[in-house]
Short mmCIF file of N, CA and C in Angstrom, two decimals:
data_model
loop_
_atom_site.label_atom_id
_atom_site.label_comp_id
_atom_site.label_asym_id
_atom_site.label_seq_id
_atom_site.Cartn_x
_atom_site.Cartn_y
_atom_site.Cartn_z
N MET Q 656 0.75 -1.14 -0.06
CA MET Q 656 0.00 -0.08 0.04
C MET Q 656 0.91 1.16 -0.04
N LYS Q 657 0.49 2.28 -0.86
CA LYS Q 657 1.33 3.45 -0.80
C LYS Q 657 0.98 4.27 0.32
N GLN Q 658 1.92 4.96 0.89
CA GLN Q 658 2.00 5.78 2.13
C GLN Q 658 1.65 7.21 1.43
N SER Q 659 0.64 7.86 2.06
CA SER Q 659 0.50 9.28 1.59
C SER Q 659 1.47 10.18 2.32
N THR Q 660 1.82 11.19 1.44
CA THR Q 660 2.77 12.30 2.07
C THR Q 660 1.84 13.56 2.31
N ILE Q 661 1.88 14.17 3.31
CA ILE Q 661 1.35 15.36 3.53
C ILE Q 661 1.95 16.46 3.04
N ARG Q 662 1.46 17.32 2.24
CA ARG Q 662 2.27 18.47 1.57
C ARG Q 662 1.55 19.86 2.04
N LEU Q 663 2.41 20.72 2.19
CA LEU Q 663 2.05 22.07 2.42
C LEU Q 663 1.73 22.96 1.19
N GLY Q 664 0.70 23.69 1.14
CA GLY Q 664 0.47 24.47 0.01
C GLY Q 664 -0.07 25.98 0.54
N TYR Q 665 -0.23 26.88 -0.51
CA TYR Q 665 -0.74 28.16 -0.16
C TYR Q 665 -1.70 28.61 -1.27
N LEU Q 666 -2.53 29.46 -0.88
CA LEU Q 666 -3.48 30.02 -1.82
C LEU Q 666 -2.87 31.25 -2.46
N GLU Q 667 -3.41 31.60 -3.52
CA GLU Q 667 -3.09 32.72 -4.14
C GLU Q 667 -3.01 34.04 -3.35
N SER Q 668 -4.00 34.08 -2.42
CA SER Q 668 -4.26 35.22 -1.55
C SER Q 668 -2.95 35.56 -0.72
N ILE Q 669 -2.12 34.56 -0.54
CA ILE Q 669 -0.90 34.91 0.10
C ILE Q 669 -0.01 36.13 -0.43
N CYS Q 670 -0.17 36.40 -1.59
CA CYS Q 670 0.51 37.49 -2.22
C CYS Q 670 -0.02 38.88 -1.56
N GLN Q 671 -1.20 39.04 -0.97
CA GLN Q 671 -1.59 40.20 -0.23
C GLN Q 671 -0.68 40.21 0.87
N VAL Q 672 -0.38 39.28 1.74
CA VAL Q 672 0.40 39.35 2.85
C VAL Q 672 1.80 39.62 2.58
N LEU Q 673 2.40 39.04 1.52
CA LEU Q 673 3.67 39.20 1.28
C LEU Q 673 4.06 40.25 0.14
N ALA Q 674 2.97 41.05 -0.20
CA ALA Q 674 3.11 42.20 -1.05
C ALA Q 674 3.73 41.67 -2.21
N LEU Q 675 3.20 40.56 -2.86
CA LEU Q 675 3.73 40.13 -4.16
C LEU Q 675 2.69 40.52 -5.23
N LYS Q 676 3.04 40.32 -6.49
CA LYS Q 676 2.01 40.59 -7.67
C LYS Q 676 1.62 39.24 -7.95
N THR Q 677 0.30 39.10 -8.09
CA THR Q 677 -0.36 37.81 -8.40
C THR Q 677 0.25 37.13 -9.55
N GLU Q 678 0.48 37.91 -10.63
CA GLU Q 678 0.95 37.32 -11.78
C GLU Q 678 2.32 36.78 -11.82
N ASN Q 679 3.02 37.07 -10.77
CA ASN Q 679 4.42 36.66 -10.52
C ASN Q 679 4.52 35.43 -9.40
N LEU Q 680 3.32 34.87 -9.03
CA LEU Q 680 3.25 34.04 -8.04
C LEU Q 680 4.19 32.82 -8.34
N VAL Q 681 4.16 32.17 -9.40
CA VAL Q 681 4.95 31.07 -9.93
C VAL Q 681 6.42 31.41 -9.84
N MET Q 682 6.67 32.55 -10.28
CA MET Q 682 8.17 32.98 -10.24
C MET Q 682 8.60 33.17 -8.83
N GLU Q 683 7.69 33.63 -7.91
CA GLU Q 683 8.05 33.84 -6.47
C GLU Q 683 8.07 32.66 -5.69
N HIS Q 684 7.76 31.48 -6.18
CA HIS Q 684 7.76 30.20 -5.43
C HIS Q 684 8.95 30.02 -4.53
N HIS Q 685 10.14 30.11 -5.07
CA HIS Q 685 11.38 29.94 -4.34
C HIS Q 685 11.43 30.96 -3.16
N THR Q 686 11.07 32.26 -3.42
CA THR Q 686 11.16 33.22 -2.50
C THR Q 686 10.05 32.96 -1.22
N ILE Q 687 8.92 32.44 -1.66
CA ILE Q 687 7.89 32.05 -0.71
C ILE Q 687 8.43 31.08 0.20
N TRP Q 688 9.03 29.97 -0.35
CA TRP Q 688 9.48 28.85 0.44
C TRP Q 688 10.60 29.34 1.34
N GLN Q 689 11.56 30.11 0.75
CA GLN Q 689 12.43 30.70 1.68
C GLN Q 689 11.93 31.60 2.78
N LEU Q 690 10.87 32.28 2.64
CA LEU Q 690 10.22 32.99 3.73
C LEU Q 690 9.69 31.96 4.62
N PHE Q 691 9.07 30.91 4.21
CA PHE Q 691 8.57 29.85 5.14
C PHE Q 691 9.69 29.30 5.95
N GLN Q 692 10.93 29.07 5.47
CA GLN Q 692 11.95 28.50 6.30
C GLN Q 692 12.35 29.48 7.34
N GLU Q 693 12.22 30.86 7.21
CA GLU Q 693 12.67 31.85 8.03
C GLU Q 693 11.68 32.31 8.88
N ALA Q 694 10.27 31.88 8.70
CA ALA Q 694 9.22 32.43 9.50
C ALA Q 694 9.15 32.14 10.92
N ASP Q 695 8.96 33.18 11.76
CA ASP Q 695 8.68 32.97 13.07
C ASP Q 695 7.30 32.78 13.31
N GLU Q 696 6.85 32.64 14.63
CA GLU Q 696 5.42 32.34 14.84
C GLU Q 696 4.49 33.51 14.49
N THR Q 697 4.93 34.75 14.68
CA THR Q 697 4.23 35.88 14.39
C THR Q 697 3.84 36.01 12.83
N LEU Q 698 4.83 35.61 12.02
CA LEU Q 698 4.75 35.67 10.62
C LEU Q 698 3.70 34.50 10.15
N PHE Q 699 3.97 33.44 10.77
CA PHE Q 699 3.07 32.17 10.58
C PHE Q 699 1.65 32.62 10.88
N LEU Q 700 1.29 33.28 11.96
CA LEU Q 700 -0.07 33.65 12.21
C LEU Q 700 -0.61 34.52 11.10
N GLN Q 701 0.10 35.38 10.46
CA GLN Q 701 -0.33 36.14 9.42
C GLN Q 701 -0.53 35.32 8.25
N LEU Q 702 0.17 34.26 8.01
CA LEU Q 702 0.31 33.43 6.84
C LEU Q 702 -0.92 32.40 6.92
N ALA Q 703 -1.11 31.86 8.08
CA ALA Q 703 -1.97 30.71 8.37
C ALA Q 703 -3.23 30.77 7.60
N PRO Q 704 -3.98 31.82 7.51
CA PRO Q 704 -5.36 31.85 6.65
C PRO Q 704 -5.11 31.42 5.27
N HIS Q 705 -3.87 31.50 4.71
CA HIS Q 705 -3.62 31.34 3.35
C HIS Q 705 -2.94 30.10 3.06
N LEU Q 706 -2.69 29.21 4.11
CA LEU Q 706 -1.99 27.88 4.13
C LEU Q 706 -2.99 26.87 4.15
N PHE Q 707 -2.72 25.51 3.60
CA PHE Q 707 -3.29 24.29 3.72
C PHE Q 707 -2.34 23.26 3.63
N THR Q 708 -2.97 22.13 3.98
CA THR Q 708 -2.20 20.80 3.74
C THR Q 708 -3.07 19.98 2.87
N THR Q 709 -2.48 19.03 2.12
CA THR Q 709 -3.18 18.11 1.36
C THR Q 709 -2.28 16.77 1.08
N LYS Q 710 -3.12 15.62 1.02
CA LYS Q 710 -2.45 14.37 0.79
C LYS Q 710 -2.66 14.00 -0.63
N SER Q 711 -3.47 14.73 -1.24
CA SER Q 711 -3.79 14.46 -2.64
C SER Q 711 -2.59 14.62 -3.66
N THR Q 712 -2.47 13.80 -4.65
CA THR Q 712 -1.52 13.92 -5.67
C THR Q 712 -2.13 14.17 -6.91
N GLN Q 713 -3.51 13.97 -7.07
CA GLN Q 713 -4.26 14.12 -8.31
C GLN Q 713 -5.49 14.86 -8.08
N GLU Q 714 -5.97 15.58 -9.01
CA GLU Q 714 -7.10 16.32 -8.89
C GLU Q 714 -8.29 15.37 -8.76
N PRO Q 715 -9.31 15.64 -7.98
CA PRO Q 715 -9.46 16.97 -7.21
C PRO Q 715 -8.66 16.91 -6.08
N PHE Q 716 -8.07 17.97 -5.64
CA PHE Q 716 -7.14 18.01 -4.50
C PHE Q 716 -8.14 18.21 -3.13
N LEU Q 717 -7.91 17.43 -2.41
CA LEU Q 717 -8.56 17.78 -1.03
C LEU Q 717 -7.61 18.35 0.03
N ALA Q 718 -7.95 19.53 0.40
CA ALA Q 718 -7.19 20.34 1.27
C ALA Q 718 -7.77 20.69 2.63
N GLU Q 719 -6.87 20.79 3.65
CA GLU Q 719 -7.43 21.14 4.94
C GLU Q 719 -6.60 22.28 5.40
N PRO Q 720 -7.37 23.27 6.14
CA PRO Q 720 -6.63 24.46 6.56
C PRO Q 720 -5.57 24.17 7.48
N LEU Q 721 -4.69 24.95 7.68
CA LEU Q 721 -3.58 24.88 8.72
C LEU Q 721 -4.16 25.66 9.85
N GLU Q 722 -3.97 25.15 11.11
CA GLU Q 722 -4.66 25.81 12.34
C GLU Q 722 -3.80 26.86 12.64
N SER Q 723 -4.40 28.05 12.95
CA SER Q 723 -3.63 29.20 13.38
C SER Q 723 -3.42 29.21 14.91
N SER Q 724 -2.41 28.43 15.28
CA SER Q 724 -2.11 28.18 16.71
C SER Q 724 -0.59 27.88 16.86
N GLN Q 725 -0.22 27.69 18.07
CA GLN Q 725 1.09 27.26 18.41
C GLN Q 725 1.35 25.89 17.92
N GLU Q 726 0.45 25.02 18.06
CA GLU Q 726 0.53 23.70 17.53
C GLU Q 726 0.61 23.79 15.91
N GLY Q 727 -0.27 24.58 15.35
CA GLY Q 727 -0.25 24.79 13.95
C GLY Q 727 1.20 25.26 13.40
N TYR Q 728 1.92 26.26 14.10
CA TYR Q 728 3.22 26.73 13.85
C TYR Q 728 4.10 25.62 13.95
N GLN Q 729 3.92 24.69 14.93
CA GLN Q 729 4.98 23.65 15.10
C GLN Q 729 4.83 22.70 13.89
N TYR Q 730 3.58 22.34 13.48
CA TYR Q 730 3.29 21.46 12.44
C TYR Q 730 3.85 22.14 11.07
N PHE Q 731 3.59 23.52 10.98
CA PHE Q 731 4.17 24.11 9.73
C PHE Q 731 5.50 24.02 9.69
N LYS Q 732 6.34 24.20 10.54
CA LYS Q 732 7.71 24.16 10.77
C LYS Q 732 8.07 22.82 10.38
N HIS Q 733 7.55 21.80 10.82
CA HIS Q 733 7.77 20.37 10.52
C HIS Q 733 7.75 20.16 9.04
N LEU Q 734 6.45 20.56 8.47
CA LEU Q 734 6.29 20.35 7.12
C LEU Q 734 7.37 21.06 6.30
N VAL Q 735 7.77 22.31 6.58
CA VAL Q 735 8.78 23.07 5.93
C VAL Q 735 10.19 22.33 5.93
N GLU Q 736 10.55 21.86 7.06
CA GLU Q 736 11.74 21.10 7.23
C GLU Q 736 11.80 19.79 6.46
N GLN Q 737 10.59 19.21 6.18
CA GLN Q 737 10.38 17.95 5.41
C GLN Q 737 10.37 18.18 4.03
N GLY Q 738 10.39 19.58 3.63
CA GLY Q 738 10.42 19.89 2.20
C GLY Q 738 9.08 20.24 1.63
N GLY Q 739 8.13 20.35 2.42
CA GLY Q 739 6.80 20.75 2.14
C GLY Q 739 5.91 19.71 1.71
#
């Protein structure tokens, strides 16, 4: 049986928090992940409404919101360390 991998994702609305231009979101992917790696809990709390997790690898993607809490922050850091 295949084991599912939980992946971290973000909504396009994250551009508003990070002051990015929507049309450059794909080009900004590396920068966004770099910010994730450096994010403290305060930044995470600002980003949390725009973050989700998914186990899906094929459409339709089933996503779950990332909890905006200290536990959510720890889970976020774990996912970022694992490569998303």
